[in-house]
Amino acid sequence: IVSARTTGTSSMVRGLLPNHLYHFAVRSTTSRSFSALSATLSLTTRPSKPSAPVLVGRGARCAYLRWFAPTHGASKYLLQKRLHRMLDERAATAQARREMEGWGQCYAGPESFFCCESLLKNAAYLFRVVAVSDGVIRGGVVDVACAWRIVA
């Protein structure tokens, strides 16, 4: 239980651990009275940022990727890929153009190792890892590990 005194309508709570669930309630007090506690607000803090994905192996049309989850890491990770460019521009297909438009999901789960399959031949890909807590993406790009270029 933490008590914070303020004369305004907000208060900054510091020292919270990453990827932990916290419950908050508010009470108004004056020199003569105090209110009942408000309804509880439950929030989960952002998870710690994972490491960037690293290529640890390669197949004909797949990449084996690993990343490292820090203490207080996420409940799950999203491994995403985006086609950076075709090494042979003549090989660009409708699928290649779609993959260049945005990030596609390869994996969603608690593990920190995955084989991303169905990569296009002669293509350079970017990969990134997004940390997720309780099914909600926290912080958007802030919690995304660096993207790496991998040639398939």
PDB file of C-alpha atoms in Angstrom:
ATOM      1  CA  ILE A   1       0.000   0.000   0.000  1.00  0.00           C
ATOM      2  CA  VAL A   2       1.360   3.368  -1.080  1.00  0.00           C
ATOM      3  CA  SER A   3      -0.062   6.734  -0.156  1.00  0.00           C
ATOM      4  CA  ALA A   4       0.546   9.806  -2.280  1.00  0.00           C
ATOM      5  CA  ARG A   5      -0.501  13.304  -1.332  1.00  0.00           C
ATOM      6  CA  THR A   6      -1.335  15.774  -4.046  1.00  0.00           C
ATOM      7  CA  THR A   7      -3.331  18.960  -4.406  1.00  0.00           C
ATOM      8  CA  GLY A   8      -3.989  18.294  -8.095  1.00  0.00           C
ATOM      9  CA  THR A   9      -5.889  15.663 -10.009  1.00  0.00           C
ATOM     10  CA  SER A  10      -2.919  13.428 -10.832  1.00  0.00           C
ATOM     11  CA  SER A  11       0.110  11.832  -9.211  1.00  0.00           C
ATOM     12  CA  MET A  12       3.203  10.125 -10.652  1.00  0.00           C
ATOM     13  CA  VAL A  13       3.882   6.664  -9.213  1.00  0.00           C
ATOM     14  CA  ARG A  14       7.552   5.699  -9.503  1.00  0.00           C
ATOM     15  CA  GLY A  15       9.533   2.514  -8.865  1.00  0.00           C
ATOM     16  CA  LEU A  16       7.116   0.042 -10.455  1.00  0.00           C
ATOM     17  CA  LEU A  17       8.597  -3.192 -11.816  1.00  0.00           C
ATOM     18  CA  PRO A  18       8.208  -4.151 -15.489  1.00  0.00           C
ATOM     19  CA  ASN A  19       5.496  -6.685 -16.402  1.00  0.00           C
ATOM     20  CA  HIS A  20       3.768  -6.565 -13.001  1.00  0.00           C
ATOM     21  CA  LEU A  21       0.090  -6.127 -12.224  1.00  0.00           C
ATOM     22  CA  TYR A  22      -0.763  -3.203  -9.930  1.00  0.00           C
ATOM     23  CA  HIS A  23      -4.101  -2.161  -8.407  1.00  0.00           C
ATOM     24  CA  PHE A  24      -4.910   1.495  -7.700  1.00  0.00           C
ATOM     25  CA  ALA A  25      -7.709   3.174  -5.737  1.00  0.00           C
ATOM     26  CA  VAL A  26      -8.202   6.853  -4.900  1.00  0.00           C
ATOM     27  CA  ARG A  27      -9.615   8.611  -1.844  1.00  0.00           C
ATOM     28  CA  SER A  28     -10.196  12.302  -1.347  1.00  0.00           C
ATOM     29  CA  THR A  29      -9.425  13.750   2.070  1.00  0.00           C
ATOM     30  CA  THR A  30      -9.834  17.162   3.615  1.00  0.00           C
ATOM     31  CA  SER A  31      -9.180  18.468   7.129  1.00  0.00           C
ATOM     32  CA  ARG A  32     -12.778  17.534   8.108  1.00  0.00           C
ATOM     33  CA  SER A  33     -13.679  14.411   6.083  1.00  0.00           C
ATOM     34  CA  PHE A  34     -12.631  11.753   3.606  1.00  0.00           C
ATOM     35  CA  SER A  35     -14.388   9.885   0.814  1.00  0.00           C
ATOM     36  CA  ALA A  36     -14.822   6.185   0.293  1.00  0.00           C
ATOM     37  CA  LEU A  37     -12.204   4.471  -1.875  1.00  0.00           C
ATOM     38  CA  SER A  38     -12.844   4.624  -5.609  1.00  0.00           C
ATOM     39  CA  ALA A  39     -13.346   1.535  -7.725  1.00  0.00           C
ATOM     40  CA  THR A  40     -10.056  -0.295  -8.216  1.00  0.00           C
ATOM     41  CA  LEU A  41      -8.113   0.327 -11.422  1.00  0.00           C
ATOM     42  CA  SER A  42      -5.811  -2.566 -12.382  1.00  0.00           C
ATOM     43  CA  LEU A  43      -2.874  -1.981 -14.736  1.00  0.00           C
ATOM     44  CA  THR A  44       0.026  -4.089 -15.962  1.00  0.00           C
ATOM     45  CA  THR A  45       3.295  -2.236 -16.534  1.00  0.00           C
ATOM     46  CA  ARG A  46       5.246  -2.615 -19.764  1.00  0.00           C
ATOM     47  CA  PRO A  47       7.472  -5.664 -20.033  1.00  0.00           C
ATOM     48  CA  SER A  48      11.230  -5.303 -20.275  1.00  0.00           C
ATOM     49  CA  LYS A  49      12.502  -4.957 -23.832  1.00  0.00           C
ATOM     50  CA  PRO A  50      13.739  -8.195 -25.444  1.00  0.00           C
ATOM     51  CA  SER A  51      16.999  -8.392 -27.343  1.00  0.00           C
ATOM     52  CA  ALA A  52      17.032  -8.019 -31.097  1.00  0.00           C
ATOM     53  CA  PRO A  53      16.413 -11.254 -33.021  1.00  0.00           C
ATOM     54  CA  VAL A  54      19.584 -13.020 -34.139  1.00  0.00           C
ATOM     55  CA  LEU A  55      19.921 -15.414 -37.051  1.00  0.00           C
ATOM     56  CA  VAL A  56      21.139 -18.753 -35.666  1.00  0.00           C
ATOM     57  CA  GLY A  57      20.473 -20.946 -38.686  1.00  0.00           C
ATOM     58  CA  ARG A  58      19.154 -20.948 -42.199  1.00  0.00           C
ATOM     59  CA  GLY A  59      17.279 -23.349 -44.434  1.00  0.00           C
ATOM     60  CA  ALA A  60      16.292 -23.237 -48.099  1.00  0.00           C
ATOM     61  CA  ARG A  61      13.386 -20.843 -47.470  1.00  0.00           C
ATOM     62  CA  CYS A  62      13.479 -20.350 -43.711  1.00  0.00           C
ATOM     63  CA  ALA A  63      15.387 -18.482 -41.017  1.00  0.00           C
ATOM     64  CA  TYR A  64      15.973 -19.767 -37.468  1.00  0.00           C
ATOM     65  CA  LEU A  65      15.824 -16.785 -35.131  1.00  0.00           C
ATOM     66  CA  ARG A  66      16.525 -16.386 -31.415  1.00  0.00           C
ATOM     67  CA  TRP A  67      16.069 -13.480 -29.044  1.00  0.00           C
ATOM     68  CA  PHE A  68      16.643 -13.145 -25.324  1.00  0.00           C
ATOM     69  CA  ALA A  69      13.959 -12.325 -22.807  1.00  0.00           C
ATOM     70  CA  PRO A  70      15.133 -10.214 -19.866  1.00  0.00           C
ATOM     71  CA  THR A  71      13.995 -10.567 -16.258  1.00  0.00           C
ATOM     72  CA  HIS A  72      10.402  -9.303 -16.021  1.00  0.00           C
ATOM     73  CA  GLY A  73      10.047  -9.990 -19.726  1.00  0.00           C
ATOM     74  CA  ALA A  74       6.764 -10.338 -21.529  1.00  0.00           C
ATOM     75  CA  SER A  75       4.097 -13.000 -21.192  1.00  0.00           C
ATOM     76  CA  LYS A  76       4.508 -13.550 -24.934  1.00  0.00           C
ATOM     77  CA  TYR A  77       6.480 -12.248 -27.903  1.00  0.00           C
ATOM     78  CA  LEU A  78       5.488 -11.419 -31.456  1.00  0.00           C
ATOM     79  CA  LEU A  79       8.123 -12.152 -34.087  1.00  0.00           C
ATOM     80  CA  GLN A  80       7.383 -10.055 -37.156  1.00  0.00           C
ATOM     81  CA  LYS A  81       8.937  -9.922 -40.611  1.00  0.00           C
ATOM     82  CA  ARG A  82       8.930  -7.480 -43.491  1.00  0.00           C
ATOM     83  CA  LEU A  83      10.428  -7.927 -46.914  1.00  0.00           C
ATOM     84  CA  HIS A  84      13.114  -5.268 -47.250  1.00  0.00           C
ATOM     85  CA  ARG A  85      13.900  -5.806 -50.919  1.00  0.00           C
ATOM     86  CA  MET A  86      14.256  -8.407 -53.623  1.00  0.00           C
ATOM     87  CA  LEU A  87      17.884  -8.994 -54.565  1.00  0.00           C
ATOM     88  CA  ASP A  88      16.743  -9.690 -58.117  1.00  0.00           C
ATOM     89  CA  GLU A  89      14.150  -7.031 -59.003  1.00  0.00           C
ATOM     90  CA  ARG A  90      12.890  -9.151 -61.883  1.00  0.00           C
ATOM     91  CA  ALA A  91      11.728 -11.759 -59.354  1.00  0.00           C
ATOM     92  CA  ALA A  92       9.345  -9.315 -57.624  1.00  0.00           C
ATOM     93  CA  THR A  93       5.878 -10.854 -57.505  1.00  0.00           C
ATOM     94  CA  ALA A  94       2.495  -9.768 -56.149  1.00  0.00           C
ATOM     95  CA  GLN A  95       3.376 -11.644 -52.932  1.00  0.00           C
ATOM     96  CA  ALA A  96       6.676  -9.744 -52.680  1.00  0.00           C
ATOM     97  CA  ARG A  97       4.877  -6.411 -53.105  1.00  0.00           C
ATOM     98  CA  ARG A  98       2.390  -7.371 -50.340  1.00  0.00           C
ATOM     99  CA  GLU A  99       5.215  -8.388 -47.974  1.00  0.00           C
ATOM    100  CA  MET A 100       6.929  -5.022 -48.508  1.00  0.00           C
ATOM    101  CA  GLU A 101       3.839  -3.083 -47.415  1.00  0.00           C
ATOM    102  CA  GLY A 102       4.068  -3.755 -43.689  1.00  0.00           C
ATOM    103  CA  TRP A 103       5.032  -6.078 -40.873  1.00  0.00           C
ATOM    104  CA  GLY A 104       3.628  -9.616 -41.000  1.00  0.00           C
ATOM    105  CA  GLN A 105       3.500 -11.902 -38.002  1.00  0.00           C
ATOM    106  CA  CYS A 106       5.625 -15.072 -38.002  1.00  0.00           C
ATOM    107  CA  TYR A 107       5.107 -16.168 -34.402  1.00  0.00           C
ATOM    108  CA  ALA A 108       3.169 -15.316 -31.239  1.00  0.00           C
ATOM    109  CA  GLY A 109       3.988 -17.123 -27.998  1.00  0.00           C
ATOM    110  CA  PRO A 110       6.190 -17.354 -24.901  1.00  0.00           C
ATOM    111  CA  GLU A 111       9.219 -19.001 -26.546  1.00  0.00           C
ATOM    112  CA  SER A 112      12.281 -17.042 -27.675  1.00  0.00           C
ATOM    113  CA  PHE A 113      13.246 -19.255 -30.631  1.00  0.00           C
ATOM    114  CA  PHE A 114      11.382 -19.752 -33.892  1.00  0.00           C
ATOM    115  CA  CYS A 115      11.869 -20.929 -37.468  1.00  0.00           C
ATOM    116  CA  CYS A 116      10.246 -18.431 -39.834  1.00  0.00           C
ATOM    117  CA  GLU A 117       9.298 -20.358 -42.978  1.00  0.00           C
ATOM    118  CA  SER A 118       8.018 -19.542 -46.473  1.00  0.00           C
ATOM    119  CA  LEU A 119      10.557 -16.793 -47.100  1.00  0.00           C
ATOM    120  CA  LEU A 120      10.992 -15.724 -50.702  1.00  0.00           C
ATOM    121  CA  LYS A 121      14.236 -16.717 -52.418  1.00  0.00           C
ATOM    122  CA  ASN A 122      16.810 -14.003 -53.157  1.00  0.00           C
ATOM    123  CA  ALA A 123      15.177 -11.599 -50.721  1.00  0.00           C
ATOM    124  CA  ALA A 124      16.371  -9.477 -47.797  1.00  0.00           C
ATOM    125  CA  TYR A 125      14.057  -9.462 -44.766  1.00  0.00           C
ATOM    126  CA  LEU A 126      13.786  -7.344 -41.624  1.00  0.00           C
ATOM    127  CA  PHE A 127      12.754  -9.064 -38.390  1.00  0.00           C
ATOM    128  CA  ARG A 128      11.647  -7.574 -35.079  1.00  0.00           C
ATOM    129  CA  VAL A 129      10.343  -8.784 -31.719  1.00  0.00           C
ATOM    130  CA  VAL A 130       7.474  -7.089 -29.884  1.00  0.00           C
ATOM    131  CA  ALA A 131       7.020  -7.667 -26.137  1.00  0.00           C
ATOM    132  CA  VAL A 132       3.407  -8.298 -25.066  1.00  0.00           C
ATOM    133  CA  SER A 133       1.846  -8.491 -21.586  1.00  0.00           C
ATOM    134  CA  ASP A 134      -1.588  -9.970 -20.908  1.00  0.00           C
ATOM    135  CA  GLY A 135      -2.520  -9.971 -24.586  1.00  0.00           C
ATOM    136  CA  VAL A 136      -1.997  -6.232 -25.086  1.00  0.00           C
ATOM    137  CA  ILE A 137       0.871  -4.731 -27.052  1.00  0.00           C
ATOM    138  CA  ARG A 138       2.569  -2.298 -24.691  1.00  0.00           C
ATOM    139  CA  GLY A 139       4.266   0.816 -25.947  1.00  0.00           C
ATOM    140  CA  GLY A 140       4.168   0.053 -29.658  1.00  0.00           C
ATOM    141  CA  VAL A 141       7.514   0.665 -31.286  1.00  0.00           C
ATOM    142  CA  VAL A 142       9.137   1.602 -27.971  1.00  0.00           C
ATOM    143  CA  ASP A 143       9.277  -2.059 -26.904  1.00  0.00           C
ATOM    144  CA  VAL A 144      10.320  -3.447 -30.271  1.00  0.00           C
ATOM    145  CA  ALA A 145      13.813  -4.889 -30.490  1.00  0.00           C
ATOM    146  CA  CYS A 146      16.004  -3.728 -33.380  1.00  0.00           C
ATOM    147  CA  ALA A 147      15.222  -5.101 -36.804  1.00  0.00           C
ATOM    148  CA  TRP A 148      17.869  -7.164 -38.582  1.00  0.00           C
ATOM    149  CA  ARG A 149      18.380  -7.726 -42.283  1.00  0.00           C
ATOM    150  CA  ILE A 150      18.556 -11.381 -43.241  1.00  0.00           C
ATOM    151  CA  VAL A 151      19.017 -12.645 -46.776  1.00  0.00           C
ATOM    152  CA  ALA A 152      17.047 -15.774 -47.639  1.00  0.00           C
TER     153      ALA A 152
END
